[in-house]
Amino acid sequence: MDKTQRPNLARIVYDAYPGSDLLPIDPQLDCRSLDDLLERVTTQDIGDTLFKFLVTEIVEGGEGTLEGAIRVLKRARKDVDAVLQTLFRARAEHLEKSPKAAHRARGPRPTDLGIWRCRDCRRVLYRSYRQIAEAGTPYCPGCGRWMRLD
């Protein structure tokens, strides 16, 4: 009888998370299943609320499946991106209103902007080099792929 084994999502998330080796989690014991990992991150202070958030979202919104985990994390990434873009706009508005920064915020010049294009859906984003330095390479809000600099 062929038994199809499902991937261990708890171990995948733990291994993929940057700095997971610094978390007070025993991968052999706490990553046997998503339920074990969820219990560990919700009942004890692990010191990393982002990791706790990821595990909770995957268990509660992703139905414990690989496809569900991808779906909820893509949705969370879009939500985080929306908040980040709003923060960038608020900072830009603040700089425009600031008398001290008025001479620096004369408006974007073409040489000050990086033009990012999605390879798949051809969506275009304009980011200043400062934004690129702070946030890194953007991903396409439409299809979730990394964009390239034109």
mmCIF file of C-alpha atoms in Angstrom:
data_model
loop_
_atom_site.group_PDB
_atom_site.id
_atom_site.type_symbol
_atom_site.label_atom_id
_atom_site.label_comp_id
_atom_site.label_asym_id
_atom_site.label_seq_id
_atom_site.Cartn_x
_atom_site.Cartn_y
_atom_site.Cartn_z
ATOM 1 C CA MET A 1 0.000 0.000 0.000
ATOM 2 C CA ASP A 2 1.430 3.364 -1.046
ATOM 3 C CA LYS A 3 1.185 5.888 1.736
ATOM 4 C CA THR A 4 1.596 9.513 0.662
ATOM 5 C CA GLN A 5 3.415 11.502 3.286
ATOM 6 C CA ARG A 6 2.456 15.144 3.753
ATOM 7 C CA PRO A 7 5.268 17.649 4.234
ATOM 8 C CA ASN A 8 6.012 18.669 7.811
ATOM 9 C CA LEU A 9 4.966 22.330 7.646
ATOM 10 C CA ALA A 10 6.190 23.024 11.168
ATOM 11 C CA ARG A 11 9.713 21.984 10.252
ATOM 12 C CA ILE A 12 9.572 23.809 6.904
ATOM 13 C CA VAL A 13 8.581 27.074 8.603
ATOM 14 C CA TYR A 14 11.160 26.641 11.365
ATOM 15 C CA ASP A 15 13.992 25.859 8.938
ATOM 16 C CA ALA A 16 13.071 28.706 6.578
ATOM 17 C CA TYR A 17 12.718 31.394 9.248
ATOM 18 C CA PRO A 18 15.845 33.597 9.535
ATOM 19 C CA GLY A 19 17.411 33.238 12.965
ATOM 20 C CA SER A 20 15.261 30.272 13.934
ATOM 21 C CA ASP A 21 18.283 28.692 15.598
ATOM 22 C CA LEU A 22 18.159 31.555 18.121
ATOM 23 C CA LEU A 23 14.560 30.808 19.106
ATOM 24 C CA PRO A 24 13.975 28.798 22.296
ATOM 25 C CA ILE A 25 12.448 25.980 20.258
ATOM 26 C CA ASP A 26 13.673 22.402 20.049
ATOM 27 C CA PRO A 27 13.063 21.468 16.402
ATOM 28 C CA GLN A 28 13.085 17.748 17.157
ATOM 29 C CA LEU A 29 10.436 18.073 19.853
ATOM 30 C CA ASP A 30 8.455 21.214 18.995
ATOM 31 C CA CYS A 31 8.341 20.809 15.212
ATOM 32 C CA ARG A 32 6.844 17.328 15.030
ATOM 33 C CA SER A 33 3.562 18.871 13.886
ATOM 34 C CA LEU A 34 1.957 22.260 13.394
ATOM 35 C CA ASP A 35 -0.170 21.724 16.483
ATOM 36 C CA ASP A 36 2.941 21.092 18.607
ATOM 37 C CA LEU A 37 4.621 24.201 17.232
ATOM 38 C CA LEU A 38 1.481 26.292 17.733
ATOM 39 C CA GLU A 39 1.231 25.154 21.330
ATOM 40 C CA ARG A 40 4.882 26.055 21.913
ATOM 41 C CA VAL A 41 4.650 29.567 20.440
ATOM 42 C CA THR A 42 1.319 30.426 22.089
ATOM 43 C CA THR A 43 1.908 29.070 25.587
ATOM 44 C CA GLN A 44 5.464 30.271 26.093
ATOM 45 C CA ASP A 45 7.193 33.547 25.335
ATOM 46 C CA ILE A 46 9.577 32.747 22.508
ATOM 47 C CA GLY A 47 10.625 36.382 22.093
ATOM 48 C CA ASP A 48 9.691 36.647 18.402
ATOM 49 C CA THR A 49 6.162 37.820 17.663
ATOM 50 C CA LEU A 50 6.630 37.589 13.890
ATOM 51 C CA PHE A 51 7.394 33.870 14.086
ATOM 52 C CA LYS A 52 4.406 33.421 16.398
ATOM 53 C CA PHE A 53 2.229 35.313 13.899
ATOM 54 C CA LEU A 54 3.402 33.159 10.973
ATOM 55 C CA VAL A 55 2.717 29.893 12.782
ATOM 56 C CA THR A 56 -0.693 31.073 14.016
ATOM 57 C CA GLU A 57 -1.730 32.255 10.536
ATOM 58 C CA ILE A 58 -0.656 28.996 8.911
ATOM 59 C CA VAL A 59 -2.544 26.884 11.451
ATOM 60 C CA GLU A 60 -5.710 28.977 11.707
ATOM 61 C CA GLY A 61 -6.026 30.335 8.165
ATOM 62 C CA GLY A 62 -4.113 27.790 6.157
ATOM 63 C CA GLU A 63 -5.966 24.674 7.338
ATOM 64 C CA GLY A 64 -2.582 23.071 7.990
ATOM 65 C CA THR A 65 -1.937 22.444 4.286
ATOM 66 C CA LEU A 66 0.920 23.581 2.091
ATOM 67 C CA GLU A 67 -1.405 25.372 -0.337
ATOM 68 C CA GLY A 68 -3.276 27.011 2.542
ATOM 69 C CA ALA A 69 -0.005 28.186 4.108
ATOM 70 C CA ILE A 70 1.073 29.758 0.829
ATOM 71 C CA ARG A 71 -2.313 31.441 0.434
ATOM 72 C CA VAL A 72 -2.417 33.004 3.920
ATOM 73 C CA LEU A 73 1.209 34.143 3.807
ATOM 74 C CA LYS A 74 0.706 35.793 0.402
ATOM 75 C CA ARG A 75 -2.316 37.595 1.844
ATOM 76 C CA ALA A 76 -0.310 38.650 4.911
ATOM 77 C CA ARG A 77 2.514 39.885 2.666
ATOM 78 C CA LYS A 78 0.013 42.030 0.715
ATOM 79 C CA ASP A 79 -1.340 43.439 3.980
ATOM 80 C CA VAL A 80 2.155 44.257 5.246
ATOM 81 C CA ASP A 81 3.022 45.839 1.894
ATOM 82 C CA ALA A 82 -0.100 48.028 2.053
ATOM 83 C CA VAL A 83 0.879 49.265 5.513
ATOM 84 C CA LEU A 84 4.484 49.832 4.421
ATOM 85 C CA GLN A 85 3.411 51.842 1.357
ATOM 86 C CA THR A 86 1.138 53.974 3.553
ATOM 87 C CA LEU A 87 4.034 54.619 5.921
ATOM 88 C CA PHE A 88 6.245 55.656 2.984
ATOM 89 C CA ARG A 89 3.550 58.073 1.788
ATOM 90 C CA ALA A 90 3.077 59.490 5.301
ATOM 91 C CA ARG A 91 6.820 60.054 5.608
ATOM 92 C CA ALA A 92 6.913 61.766 2.208
ATOM 93 C CA GLU A 93 3.986 64.021 3.189
ATOM 94 C CA HIS A 94 5.716 64.843 6.458
ATOM 95 C CA LEU A 95 8.909 65.777 4.623
ATOM 96 C CA GLU A 96 6.959 67.985 2.233
ATOM 97 C CA LYS A 97 5.335 69.858 5.136
ATOM 98 C CA SER A 98 8.558 70.215 7.092
ATOM 99 C CA PRO A 99 10.146 73.630 6.453
ATOM 100 C CA LYS A 100 13.599 72.235 7.077
ATOM 101 C CA ALA A 101 13.142 69.457 4.559
ATOM 102 C CA ALA A 102 11.399 71.619 1.966
ATOM 103 C CA HIS A 103 14.611 72.356 0.084
ATOM 104 C CA ARG A 104 15.433 68.635 -0.017
ATOM 105 C CA ALA A 105 11.959 67.562 -1.157
ATOM 106 C CA ARG A 106 11.816 69.473 -4.436
ATOM 107 C CA GLY A 107 10.049 66.588 -6.041
ATOM 108 C CA PRO A 108 11.367 63.441 -7.599
ATOM 109 C CA ARG A 109 13.678 63.700 -10.565
ATOM 110 C CA PRO A 110 13.938 60.813 -13.011
ATOM 111 C CA THR A 111 17.499 60.160 -11.891
ATOM 112 C CA ASP A 112 16.317 59.840 -8.286
ATOM 113 C CA LEU A 113 13.869 57.030 -9.017
ATOM 114 C CA GLY A 114 14.301 53.367 -9.717
ATOM 115 C CA ILE A 115 11.703 51.970 -12.093
ATOM 116 C CA TRP A 116 10.775 48.394 -11.191
ATOM 117 C CA ARG A 117 8.871 46.167 -13.602
ATOM 118 C CA CYS A 118 7.240 42.802 -12.965
ATOM 119 C CA ARG A 119 8.434 40.136 -15.409
ATOM 120 C CA ASP A 120 5.050 38.433 -15.462
ATOM 121 C CA CYS A 121 2.278 41.020 -15.345
ATOM 122 C CA ARG A 122 4.420 44.029 -16.442
ATOM 123 C CA ARG A 123 3.218 46.158 -13.506
ATOM 124 C CA VAL A 124 5.503 49.163 -12.880
ATOM 125 C CA LEU A 125 6.535 50.594 -9.513
ATOM 126 C CA TYR A 126 8.585 53.731 -8.939
ATOM 127 C CA ARG A 127 10.816 53.673 -5.873
ATOM 128 C CA SER A 128 13.421 56.158 -4.759
ATOM 129 C CA TYR A 129 16.850 54.757 -4.141
ATOM 130 C CA ARG A 130 16.373 55.515 -0.459
ATOM 131 C CA GLN A 131 13.228 53.359 -0.395
ATOM 132 C CA ILE A 132 15.099 50.606 -2.203
ATOM 133 C CA ALA A 133 17.907 50.779 0.348
ATOM 134 C CA GLU A 134 15.424 50.581 3.237
ATOM 135 C CA ALA A 135 13.045 47.941 1.922
ATOM 136 C CA GLY A 136 15.072 46.023 -0.650
ATOM 137 C CA THR A 137 13.855 44.629 -3.935
ATOM 138 C CA PRO A 138 10.087 45.041 -4.221
ATOM 139 C CA TYR A 139 7.735 42.253 -5.138
ATOM 140 C CA CYS A 140 4.764 42.721 -7.400
ATOM 141 C CA PRO A 141 1.559 43.419 -5.457
ATOM 142 C CA GLY A 142 -0.385 41.938 -8.363
ATOM 143 C CA CYS A 143 1.190 38.524 -8.729
ATOM 144 C CA GLY A 144 3.640 38.266 -5.801
ATOM 145 C CA ARG A 145 6.830 37.826 -7.876
ATOM 146 C CA TRP A 146 10.062 39.727 -7.340
ATOM 147 C CA MET A 147 10.406 42.692 -9.662
ATOM 148 C CA ARG A 148 13.421 43.740 -11.711
ATOM 149 C CA LEU A 149 15.024 47.164 -12.066
ATOM 150 C CA ASP A 150 14.637 48.704 -15.535
#
